Coordinates of C-alpha atoms and ligand atoms in Angstrom, one line a residue:
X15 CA 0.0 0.0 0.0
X16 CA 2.8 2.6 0.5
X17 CA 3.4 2.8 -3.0
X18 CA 0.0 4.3 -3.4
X19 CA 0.6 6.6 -0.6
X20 CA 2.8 8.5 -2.7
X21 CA 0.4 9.1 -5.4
X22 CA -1.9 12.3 -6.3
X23 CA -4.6 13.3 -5.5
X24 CA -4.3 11.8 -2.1
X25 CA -7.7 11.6 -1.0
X26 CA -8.6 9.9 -4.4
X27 CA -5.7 7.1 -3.8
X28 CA -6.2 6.8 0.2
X29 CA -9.6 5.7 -0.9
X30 CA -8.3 3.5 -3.3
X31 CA -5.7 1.8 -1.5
X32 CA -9.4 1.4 1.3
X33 CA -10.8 -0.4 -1.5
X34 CA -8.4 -2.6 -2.7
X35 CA -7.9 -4.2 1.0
X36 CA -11.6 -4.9 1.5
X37 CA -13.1 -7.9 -0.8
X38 CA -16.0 -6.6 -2.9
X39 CA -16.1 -9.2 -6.3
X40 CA -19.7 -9.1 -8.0
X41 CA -22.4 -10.4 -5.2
X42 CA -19.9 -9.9 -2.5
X43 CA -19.9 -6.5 -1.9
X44 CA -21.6 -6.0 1.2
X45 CA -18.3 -6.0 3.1
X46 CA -17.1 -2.6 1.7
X47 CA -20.5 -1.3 1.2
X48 CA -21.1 -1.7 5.1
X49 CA -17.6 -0.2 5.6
X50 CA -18.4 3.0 3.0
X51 CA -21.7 3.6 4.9
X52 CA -20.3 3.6 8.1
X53 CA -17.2 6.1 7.1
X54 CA -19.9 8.3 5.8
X55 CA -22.3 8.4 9.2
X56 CA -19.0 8.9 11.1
X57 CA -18.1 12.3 9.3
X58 CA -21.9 13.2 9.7
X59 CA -23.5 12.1 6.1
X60 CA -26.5 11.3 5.5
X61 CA -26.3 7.9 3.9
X62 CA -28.9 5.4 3.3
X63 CA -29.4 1.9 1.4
X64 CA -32.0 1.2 -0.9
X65 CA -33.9 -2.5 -0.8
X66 CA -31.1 -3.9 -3.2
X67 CA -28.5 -2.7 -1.6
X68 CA -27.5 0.8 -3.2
X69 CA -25.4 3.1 -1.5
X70 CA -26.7 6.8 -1.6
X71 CA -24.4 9.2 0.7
X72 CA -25.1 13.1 0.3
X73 CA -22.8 16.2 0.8
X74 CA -24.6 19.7 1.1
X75 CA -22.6 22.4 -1.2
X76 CA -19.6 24.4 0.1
X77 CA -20.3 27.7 1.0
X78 CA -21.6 30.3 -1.4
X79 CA -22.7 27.6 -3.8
X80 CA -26.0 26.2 -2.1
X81 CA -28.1 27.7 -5.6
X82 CA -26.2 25.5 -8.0
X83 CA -28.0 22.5 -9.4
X84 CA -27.3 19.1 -7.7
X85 CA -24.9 16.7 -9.0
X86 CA -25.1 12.3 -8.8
X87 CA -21.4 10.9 -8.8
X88 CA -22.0 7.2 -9.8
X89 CA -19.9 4.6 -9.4
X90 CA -21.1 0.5 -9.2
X91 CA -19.4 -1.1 -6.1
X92 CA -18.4 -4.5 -7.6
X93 CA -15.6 -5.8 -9.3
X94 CA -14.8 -8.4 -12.0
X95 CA -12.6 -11.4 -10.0
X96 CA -10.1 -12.9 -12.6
X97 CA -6.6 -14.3 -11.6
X98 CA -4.2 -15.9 -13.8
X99 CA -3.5 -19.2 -13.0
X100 CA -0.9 -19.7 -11.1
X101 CA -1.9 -17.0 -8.7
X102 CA -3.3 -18.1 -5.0
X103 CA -5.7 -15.6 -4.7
X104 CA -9.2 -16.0 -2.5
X105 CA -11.6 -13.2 -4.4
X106 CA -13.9 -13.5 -1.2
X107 CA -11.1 -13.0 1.5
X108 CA -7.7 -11.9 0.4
X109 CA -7.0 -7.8 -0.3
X110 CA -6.3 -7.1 -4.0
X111 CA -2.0 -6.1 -4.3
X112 CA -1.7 -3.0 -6.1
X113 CA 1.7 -1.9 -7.2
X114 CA 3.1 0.6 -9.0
X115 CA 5.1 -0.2 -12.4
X116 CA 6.2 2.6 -14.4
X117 CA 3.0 5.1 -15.1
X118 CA 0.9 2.5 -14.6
X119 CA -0.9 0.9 -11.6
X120 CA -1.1 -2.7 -11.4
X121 CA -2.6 -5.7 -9.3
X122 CA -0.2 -8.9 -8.5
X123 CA -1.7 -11.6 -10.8
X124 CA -5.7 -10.6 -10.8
X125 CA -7.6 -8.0 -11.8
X126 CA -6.9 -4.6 -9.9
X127 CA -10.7 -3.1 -9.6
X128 CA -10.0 0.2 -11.2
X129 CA -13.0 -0.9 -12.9
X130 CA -15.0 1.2 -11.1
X131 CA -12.8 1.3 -8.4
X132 CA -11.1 4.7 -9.3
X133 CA -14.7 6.2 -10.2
X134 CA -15.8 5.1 -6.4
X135 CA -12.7 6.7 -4.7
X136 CA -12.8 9.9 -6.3
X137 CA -16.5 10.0 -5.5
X138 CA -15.1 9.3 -2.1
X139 CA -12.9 12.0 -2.2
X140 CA -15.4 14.6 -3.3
X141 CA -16.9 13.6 0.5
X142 CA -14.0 13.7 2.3
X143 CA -11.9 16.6 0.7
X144 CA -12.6 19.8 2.3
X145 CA -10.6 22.0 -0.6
X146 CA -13.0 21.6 -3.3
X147 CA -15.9 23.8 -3.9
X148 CA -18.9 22.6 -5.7
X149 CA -22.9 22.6 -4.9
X150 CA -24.8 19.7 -2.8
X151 CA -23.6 16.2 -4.4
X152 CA -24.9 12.9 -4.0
X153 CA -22.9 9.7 -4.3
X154 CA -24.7 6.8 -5.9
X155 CA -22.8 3.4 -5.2
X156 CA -24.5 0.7 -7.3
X157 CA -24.5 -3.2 -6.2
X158 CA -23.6 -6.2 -8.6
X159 CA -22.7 -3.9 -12.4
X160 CA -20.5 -6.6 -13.9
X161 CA -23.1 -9.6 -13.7
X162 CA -26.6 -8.2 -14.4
X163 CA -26.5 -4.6 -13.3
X164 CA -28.7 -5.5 -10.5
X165 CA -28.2 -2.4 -8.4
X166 CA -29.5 -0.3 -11.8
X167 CA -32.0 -2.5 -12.5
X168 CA -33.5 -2.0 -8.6
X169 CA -32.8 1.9 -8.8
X170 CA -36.2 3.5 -7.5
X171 CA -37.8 6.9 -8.9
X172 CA -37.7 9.7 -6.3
X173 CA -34.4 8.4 -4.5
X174 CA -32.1 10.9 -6.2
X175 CA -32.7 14.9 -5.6
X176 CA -30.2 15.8 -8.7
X177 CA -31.5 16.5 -12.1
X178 CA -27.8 15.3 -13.1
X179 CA -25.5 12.6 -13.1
X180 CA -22.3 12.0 -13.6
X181 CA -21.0 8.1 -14.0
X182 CA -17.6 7.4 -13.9
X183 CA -17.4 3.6 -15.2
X184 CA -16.3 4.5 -18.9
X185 CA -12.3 3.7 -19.9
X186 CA -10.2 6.0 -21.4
X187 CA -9.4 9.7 -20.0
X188 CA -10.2 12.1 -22.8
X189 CA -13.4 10.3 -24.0
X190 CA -16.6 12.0 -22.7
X191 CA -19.2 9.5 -23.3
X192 CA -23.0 10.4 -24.1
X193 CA -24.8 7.5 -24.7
X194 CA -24.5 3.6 -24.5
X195 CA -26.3 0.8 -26.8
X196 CA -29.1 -1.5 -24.9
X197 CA -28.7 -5.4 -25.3
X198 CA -30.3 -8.4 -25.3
X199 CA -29.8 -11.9 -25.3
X200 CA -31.9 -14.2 -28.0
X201 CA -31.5 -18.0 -27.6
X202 CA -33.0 -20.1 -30.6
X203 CA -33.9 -23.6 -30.1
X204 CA -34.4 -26.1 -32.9
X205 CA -35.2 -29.7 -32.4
X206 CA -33.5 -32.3 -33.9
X207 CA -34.1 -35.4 -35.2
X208 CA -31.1 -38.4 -35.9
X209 CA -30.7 -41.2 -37.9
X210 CA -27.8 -44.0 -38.6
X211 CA -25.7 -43.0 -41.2
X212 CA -26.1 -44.6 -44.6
X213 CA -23.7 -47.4 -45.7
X214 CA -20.1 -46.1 -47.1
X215 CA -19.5 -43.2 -45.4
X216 CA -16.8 -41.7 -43.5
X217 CA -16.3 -38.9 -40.3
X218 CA -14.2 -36.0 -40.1
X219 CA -13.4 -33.5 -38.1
X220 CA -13.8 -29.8 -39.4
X221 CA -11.8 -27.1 -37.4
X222 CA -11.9 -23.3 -38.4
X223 CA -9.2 -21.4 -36.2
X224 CA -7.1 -18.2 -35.7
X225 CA -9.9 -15.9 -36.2
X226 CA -9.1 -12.6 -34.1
X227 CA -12.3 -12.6 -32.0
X228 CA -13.4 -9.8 -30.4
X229 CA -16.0 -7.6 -28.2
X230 CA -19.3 -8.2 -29.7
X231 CA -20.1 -4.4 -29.1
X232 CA -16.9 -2.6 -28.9
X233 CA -15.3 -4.8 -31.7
X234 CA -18.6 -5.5 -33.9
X235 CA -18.2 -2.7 -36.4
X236 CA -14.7 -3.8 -37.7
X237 CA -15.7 -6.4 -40.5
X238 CA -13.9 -9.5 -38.2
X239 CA -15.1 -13.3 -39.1
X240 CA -17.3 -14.7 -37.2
X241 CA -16.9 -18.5 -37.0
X242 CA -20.5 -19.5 -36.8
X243 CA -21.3 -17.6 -39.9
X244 CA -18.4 -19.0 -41.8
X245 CA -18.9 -22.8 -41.2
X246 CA -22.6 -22.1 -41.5
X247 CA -21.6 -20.9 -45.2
X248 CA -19.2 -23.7 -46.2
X249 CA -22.1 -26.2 -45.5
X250 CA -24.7 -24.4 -47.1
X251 CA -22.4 -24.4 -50.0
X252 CA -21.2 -28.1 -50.3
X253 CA -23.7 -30.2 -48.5
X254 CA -25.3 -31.5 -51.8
X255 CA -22.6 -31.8 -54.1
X256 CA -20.7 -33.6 -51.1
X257 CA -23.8 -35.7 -50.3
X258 CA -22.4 -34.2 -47.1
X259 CA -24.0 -35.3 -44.0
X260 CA -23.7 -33.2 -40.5
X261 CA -23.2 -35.0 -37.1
X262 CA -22.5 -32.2 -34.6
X263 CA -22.0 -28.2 -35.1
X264 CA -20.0 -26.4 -32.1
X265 CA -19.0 -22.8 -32.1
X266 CA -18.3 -19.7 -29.8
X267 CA -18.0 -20.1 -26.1
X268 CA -19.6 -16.9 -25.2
X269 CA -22.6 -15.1 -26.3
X270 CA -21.2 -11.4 -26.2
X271 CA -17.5 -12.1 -27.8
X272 CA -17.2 -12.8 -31.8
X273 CA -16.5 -16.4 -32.1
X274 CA -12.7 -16.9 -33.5
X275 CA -13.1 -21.0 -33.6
X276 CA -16.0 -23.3 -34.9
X277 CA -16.0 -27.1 -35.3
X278 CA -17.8 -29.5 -37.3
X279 CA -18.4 -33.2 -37.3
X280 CA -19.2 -34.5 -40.9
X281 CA -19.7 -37.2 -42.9
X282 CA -19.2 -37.7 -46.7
X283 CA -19.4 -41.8 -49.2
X284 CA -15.8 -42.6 -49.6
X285 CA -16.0 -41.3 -52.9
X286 CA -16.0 -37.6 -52.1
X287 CA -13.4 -37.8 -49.4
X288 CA -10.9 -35.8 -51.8
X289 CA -13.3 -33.4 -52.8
X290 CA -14.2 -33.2 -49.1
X291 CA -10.8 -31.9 -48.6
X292 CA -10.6 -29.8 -52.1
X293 CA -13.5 -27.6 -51.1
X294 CA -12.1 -26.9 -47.8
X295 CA -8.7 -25.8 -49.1
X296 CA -10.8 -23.3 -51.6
X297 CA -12.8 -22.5 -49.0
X298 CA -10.0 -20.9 -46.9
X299 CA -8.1 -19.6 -49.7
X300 CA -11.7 -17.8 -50.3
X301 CA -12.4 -16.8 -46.9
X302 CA -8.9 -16.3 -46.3
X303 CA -9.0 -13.6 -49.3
X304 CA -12.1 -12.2 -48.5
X305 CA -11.4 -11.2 -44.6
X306 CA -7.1 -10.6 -46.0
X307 CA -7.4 -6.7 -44.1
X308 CA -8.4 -7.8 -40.6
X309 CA -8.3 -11.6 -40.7
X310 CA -4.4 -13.0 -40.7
X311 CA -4.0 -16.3 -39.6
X312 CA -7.1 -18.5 -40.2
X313 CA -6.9 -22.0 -40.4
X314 CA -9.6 -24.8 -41.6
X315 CA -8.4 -28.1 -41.1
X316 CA -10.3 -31.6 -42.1
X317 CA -9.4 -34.6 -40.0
X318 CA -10.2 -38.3 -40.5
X319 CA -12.3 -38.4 -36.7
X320 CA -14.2 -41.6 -35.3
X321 CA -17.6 -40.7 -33.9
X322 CA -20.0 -43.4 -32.7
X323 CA -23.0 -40.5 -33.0
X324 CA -25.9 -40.6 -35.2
X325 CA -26.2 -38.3 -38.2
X326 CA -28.9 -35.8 -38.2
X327 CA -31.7 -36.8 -40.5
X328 CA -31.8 -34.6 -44.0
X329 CA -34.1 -32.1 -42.9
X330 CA -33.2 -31.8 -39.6
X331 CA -29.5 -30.9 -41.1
X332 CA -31.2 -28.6 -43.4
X333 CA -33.0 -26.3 -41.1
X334 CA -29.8 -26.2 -39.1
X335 CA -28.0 -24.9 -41.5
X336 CA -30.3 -23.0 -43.2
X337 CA -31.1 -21.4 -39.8
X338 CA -27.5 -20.1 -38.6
X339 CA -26.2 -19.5 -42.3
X340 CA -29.6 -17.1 -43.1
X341 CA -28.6 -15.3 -39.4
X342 CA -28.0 -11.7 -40.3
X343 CA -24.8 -11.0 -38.0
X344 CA -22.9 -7.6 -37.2
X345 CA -23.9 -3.8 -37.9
X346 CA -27.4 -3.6 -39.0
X347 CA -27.6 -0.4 -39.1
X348 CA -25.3 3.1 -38.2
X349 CA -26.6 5.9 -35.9
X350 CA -28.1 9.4 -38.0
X351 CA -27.7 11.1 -34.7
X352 CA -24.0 10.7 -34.2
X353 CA -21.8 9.9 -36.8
X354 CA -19.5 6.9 -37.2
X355 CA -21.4 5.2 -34.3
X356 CA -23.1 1.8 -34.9
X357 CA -27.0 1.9 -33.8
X358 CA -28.0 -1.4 -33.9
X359 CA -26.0 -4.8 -34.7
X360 CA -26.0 -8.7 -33.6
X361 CA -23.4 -11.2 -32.9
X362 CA -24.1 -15.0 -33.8
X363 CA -22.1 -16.0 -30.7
X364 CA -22.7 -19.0 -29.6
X365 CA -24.2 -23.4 -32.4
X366 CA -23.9 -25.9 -29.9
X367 CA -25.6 -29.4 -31.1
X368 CA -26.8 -32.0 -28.2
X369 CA -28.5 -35.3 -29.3
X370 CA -31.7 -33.9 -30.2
X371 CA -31.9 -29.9 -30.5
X372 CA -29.3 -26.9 -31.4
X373 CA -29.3 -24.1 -29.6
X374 CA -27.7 -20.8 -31.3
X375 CA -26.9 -17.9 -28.8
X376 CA -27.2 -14.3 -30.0
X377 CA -26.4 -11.1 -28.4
X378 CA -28.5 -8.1 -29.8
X379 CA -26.9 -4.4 -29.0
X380 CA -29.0 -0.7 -29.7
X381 CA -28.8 2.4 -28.7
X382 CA -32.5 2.7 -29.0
X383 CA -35.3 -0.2 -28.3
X384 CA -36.9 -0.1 -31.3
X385 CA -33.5 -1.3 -32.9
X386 CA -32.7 -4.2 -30.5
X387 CA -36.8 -5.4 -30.5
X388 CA -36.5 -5.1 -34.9
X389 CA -33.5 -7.7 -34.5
X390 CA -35.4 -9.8 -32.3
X391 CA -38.8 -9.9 -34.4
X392 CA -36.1 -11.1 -37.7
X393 CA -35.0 -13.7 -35.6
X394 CA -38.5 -15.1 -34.5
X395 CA -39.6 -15.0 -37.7
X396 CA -36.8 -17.0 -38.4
X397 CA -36.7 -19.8 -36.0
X398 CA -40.3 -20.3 -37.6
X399 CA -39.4 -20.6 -41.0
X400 CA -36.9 -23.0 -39.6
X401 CA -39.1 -24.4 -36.5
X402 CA -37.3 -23.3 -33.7
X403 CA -38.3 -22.2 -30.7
X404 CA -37.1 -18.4 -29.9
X405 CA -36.8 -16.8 -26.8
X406 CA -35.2 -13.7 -25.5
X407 CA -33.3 -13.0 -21.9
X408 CA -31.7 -10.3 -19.9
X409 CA -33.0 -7.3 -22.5
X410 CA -31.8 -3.5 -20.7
X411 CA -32.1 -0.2 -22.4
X412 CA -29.8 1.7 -24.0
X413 CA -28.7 5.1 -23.2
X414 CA -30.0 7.4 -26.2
X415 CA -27.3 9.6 -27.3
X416 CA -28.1 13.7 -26.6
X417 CA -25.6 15.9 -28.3
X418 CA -27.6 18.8 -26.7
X419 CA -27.1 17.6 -23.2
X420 CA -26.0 20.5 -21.0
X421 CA -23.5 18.5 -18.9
X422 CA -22.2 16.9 -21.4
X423 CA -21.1 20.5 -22.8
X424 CA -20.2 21.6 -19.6
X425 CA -17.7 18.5 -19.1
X426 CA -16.4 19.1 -23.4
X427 CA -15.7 22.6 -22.9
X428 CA -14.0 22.3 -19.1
X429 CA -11.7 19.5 -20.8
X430 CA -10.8 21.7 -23.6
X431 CA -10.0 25.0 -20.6
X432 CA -8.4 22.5 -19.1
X433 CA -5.8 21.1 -21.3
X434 CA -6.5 23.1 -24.7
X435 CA -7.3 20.4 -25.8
X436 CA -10.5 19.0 -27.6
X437 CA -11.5 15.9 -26.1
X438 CA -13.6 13.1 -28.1
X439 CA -17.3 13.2 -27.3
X440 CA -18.4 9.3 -27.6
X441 CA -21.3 6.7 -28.1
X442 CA -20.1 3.5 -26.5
X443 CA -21.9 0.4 -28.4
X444 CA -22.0 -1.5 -24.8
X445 CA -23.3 -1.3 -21.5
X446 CA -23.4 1.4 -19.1
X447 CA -26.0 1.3 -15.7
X448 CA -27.0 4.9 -17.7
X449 CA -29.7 3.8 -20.0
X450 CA -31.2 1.6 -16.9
X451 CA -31.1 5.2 -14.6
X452 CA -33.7 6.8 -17.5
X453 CA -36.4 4.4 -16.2
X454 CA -36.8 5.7 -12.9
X455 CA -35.2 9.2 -13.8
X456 CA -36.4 10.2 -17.4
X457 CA -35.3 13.4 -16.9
X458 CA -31.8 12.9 -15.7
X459 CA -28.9 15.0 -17.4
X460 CA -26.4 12.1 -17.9
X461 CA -22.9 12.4 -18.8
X462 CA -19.8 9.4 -18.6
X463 CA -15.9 10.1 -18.0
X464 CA -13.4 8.0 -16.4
X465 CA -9.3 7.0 -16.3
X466 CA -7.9 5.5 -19.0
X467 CA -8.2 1.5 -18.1
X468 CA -7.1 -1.5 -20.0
X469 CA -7.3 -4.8 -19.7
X470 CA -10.5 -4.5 -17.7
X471 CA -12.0 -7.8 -15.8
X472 CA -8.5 -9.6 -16.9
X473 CA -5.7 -10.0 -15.1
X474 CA -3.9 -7.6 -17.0
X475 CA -6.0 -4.6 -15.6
X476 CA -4.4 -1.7 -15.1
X477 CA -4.9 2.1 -14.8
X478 CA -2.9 5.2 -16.2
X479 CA -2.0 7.2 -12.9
X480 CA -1.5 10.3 -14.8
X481 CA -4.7 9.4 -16.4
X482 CA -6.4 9.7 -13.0
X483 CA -4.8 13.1 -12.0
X484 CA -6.1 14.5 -15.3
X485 CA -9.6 12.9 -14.8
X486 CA -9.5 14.3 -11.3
X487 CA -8.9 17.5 -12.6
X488 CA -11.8 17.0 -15.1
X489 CA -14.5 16.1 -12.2
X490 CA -13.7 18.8 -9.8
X491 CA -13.2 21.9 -12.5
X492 CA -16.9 20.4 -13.3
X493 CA -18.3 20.3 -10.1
X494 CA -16.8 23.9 -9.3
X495 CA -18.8 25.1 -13.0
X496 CA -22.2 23.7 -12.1
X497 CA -24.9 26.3 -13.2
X498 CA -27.5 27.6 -11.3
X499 CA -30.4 26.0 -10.0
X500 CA -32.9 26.9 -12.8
Ligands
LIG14 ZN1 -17.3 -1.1 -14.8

């Protein structure tokens, strides 16, 4: 801990370095939330917690500046628990290690927490520093962000006094975010029905590799293959001039990253064993063209593979295929309202095949409703054309972007006084808690700015500390510029 000791701002750190030695992974945050409400009632704060646990602290304005508008600092109180592993680390008992290591800030083989660690402390700070001069502030501390945004989702209307918010989860100093895309998960169900394989015919293995991957928000608009999509293509393609029969389909492991491997069990006569192998070695050379700019090092490999399983019967094979290979996947459509910035898209993330259904995992993103529930309706109407079963999970709003927003402005032209500057106003095509705080608060001015983090919820996490200074900078010059109650 000394080495954050020496770091600036000290109040900001000493809160930090608080942080990091009390456990608080997602659903096991009560610890420090007890610990944060307590501090608070000691230096005479109101604090309260709502029925989901939500922290709400308040802090009247410093002298002279009672008429300004009131301000929400947000921050969610949870943190993502990775280790690598060879690290001996208990998430619910042992104290996150930061160090120090060059301009960055570090954690000793897990993730550090700055991640919304940094936003929470400087909250903190804003309490507990008796330099700063701003109007009356409340601190919202959210429960559980990283795995369902339940403290968001429990948020109650007439809580919060302040007609504006600042959130402080977003990643990279210099980006002033205004708006975040909704999501929702779609899982499509398809029975299936198996028979023996006919006389004659041989197994393989097909594995597609080396695809990049990626977010399925942040990473969706950038043209990358997508695994599912690609085998799904090859079969449509080749199943009847191969006489190709299909035994199992497995692709993705995770519904919001872009699958980079997908694996197929097939089965072909003996006669088109070498055409089996000819069209995959097109195949790649096609693919491999097609995707040359941001796709380096695929590989599709066919290998002789014993499997006792049954084939699927014709049509079930059919709809299968038909069903993932007609999936539309990736940007479906840009934003009018801010420029560059994708509105709506889908990631096919996820074929698995069990003995008698597929199930193909999607994970639907927009910045407005109306987008995400379109995407959903397409895929509905196309689990029945194929006879699946469609259902959706988990669905949370977006946060629709407003260039006119008054904080936002205040924030952009502080940043450019500041550090002369002109910082990067943004529309993040991912979650934020914002778009779930409209519900209850409609109304609310909303505005996003954080450190500059990377690596976030993997053991690589770490923070820029001049990154925080500057952000620290940001919040406080903000706070100070607060108009007038209206
Ligand atoms: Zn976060």
């Amino acid at each position: 801990m000394s080495d954050l000791s020496q770091l600036t701002p000290q109040h900001l750190w000493q809160h930090f370095a608080t942080i990091c030695s009390i456990p608080h992974p997602s659903k096991h945050e009560e610890a420090l939330a007890q610990h944060i409400v307590s501090w608070a009632k000691e230096r005479k704060l109101f604090a309260e917690r709502d029925a989901v646990g939500n922290i709400l602290i308040r802090k009247p304005a410093t002298p002279g500046m009672e008429n300004r508008k009131s301000v929400v600092l947000q921050a969610h109180l949870d943190m993502v628990p990775q280790k690598n592993n060879d690290t001996e680390h208990d998430f619910e008992k042992d104290p996150i290690q930061p160090y120090v290591d060059g301009q960055w800030l570090k954690a000793r083989g897990t993730t550090l927490g700055s991640d919304n660690g940094i936003g929470m402390a400087s909250a903190l700070a804003v309490l507990s520093d008796e330099s700063l001069v701003h109007g009356p502030i409340e601190v919202l501390l959210t429960m559980t962000e990283e795995t369902g945004m339940d403290g968001a989702f429990g948020l109650q209307p007439n809580w919060l006094k302040s007609e504006i918010l600042i959130n402080t989860d977003s990643e990279t100093e210099g980006e002033i975010y205004m708006g975040c895309a909704g999501g929702v998960d779609c899982i499509t169900t398809l029975p299936l029905s198996r028979e023996a394989l006919p006389a004659g015919y041989e197994t393989f293995k097909i594995s597609l590799k080396g695809l990049k991957g990626g977010h399925s928000g942040g990473d969706i608009h950038l043209g990358l293959g997508n695994a599912n999509k690609l085998m799904a293509r090859f079969l449509a393609a080749q199943t009847s001039e191969l006489e190709l029969r299909l035994l199992s389909f497995t692709g993705g492991t995770l519904r919001n990253a872009i699958p980079r491997e997908a694996t197929l069990v097939v089965a072909v006569p003996q006669s088109k064993v070498g055409a089996l192998k000819q069209a995959a070695a097109d195949y790649l050379t096609l693919i491999g063209h097609e995707l040359s700019a941001v796709e380096k090092g695929i590989s599709l490999q066919v290998d002789a593979f014993e499997c006792g399983s049954k084939a699927l019967t014709q049509d079930s094979q059919n709809r299968l295929v038909g069903l993932v290979n007609a999936s539309p996947n990736g940007v479906m459509r840009m934003s009018d309202s801010v420029k560059g910035v994708v509105e709506t898209s889908l990631n096919v993330g996820v074929v698995t095949t069990e003995q008698d259904c597929a199930q193909v995992l999607y994970l639907i993103r927009s910045l407005i409703d109306s987008g995400k529930q379109y995407v959903v309706e397409v895929l509905m109407s196309l689990g029945q054309l194929a006879g699946a079963e469609v259902k959706t999970k988990g669905g949370y709003p977006g946060w629709e972007p407003n260039p006119e927003s008054p904080v936002m402005n205040l924030v952009s032209e502080s940043y450019k006084k500041l550090f002369d500057t002109t910082p990067h106003v943004m529309v993040i095509h991912a979650g934020l808690e914002c778009g779930l705080f409209k519900r209850p608060y409609p109304d609310m001015d909303m505005v996003s700015i954080g450190p500059t983090i990377t690596g976030a919820h993997s053991p690589d996490e770490q923070v820029h500390i001049p990154s925080v200074s500057r952000y620290w900078q940001l919040l406080t010059q903000v706070l100070k510029s607060i108009p007038e109650k209206g």
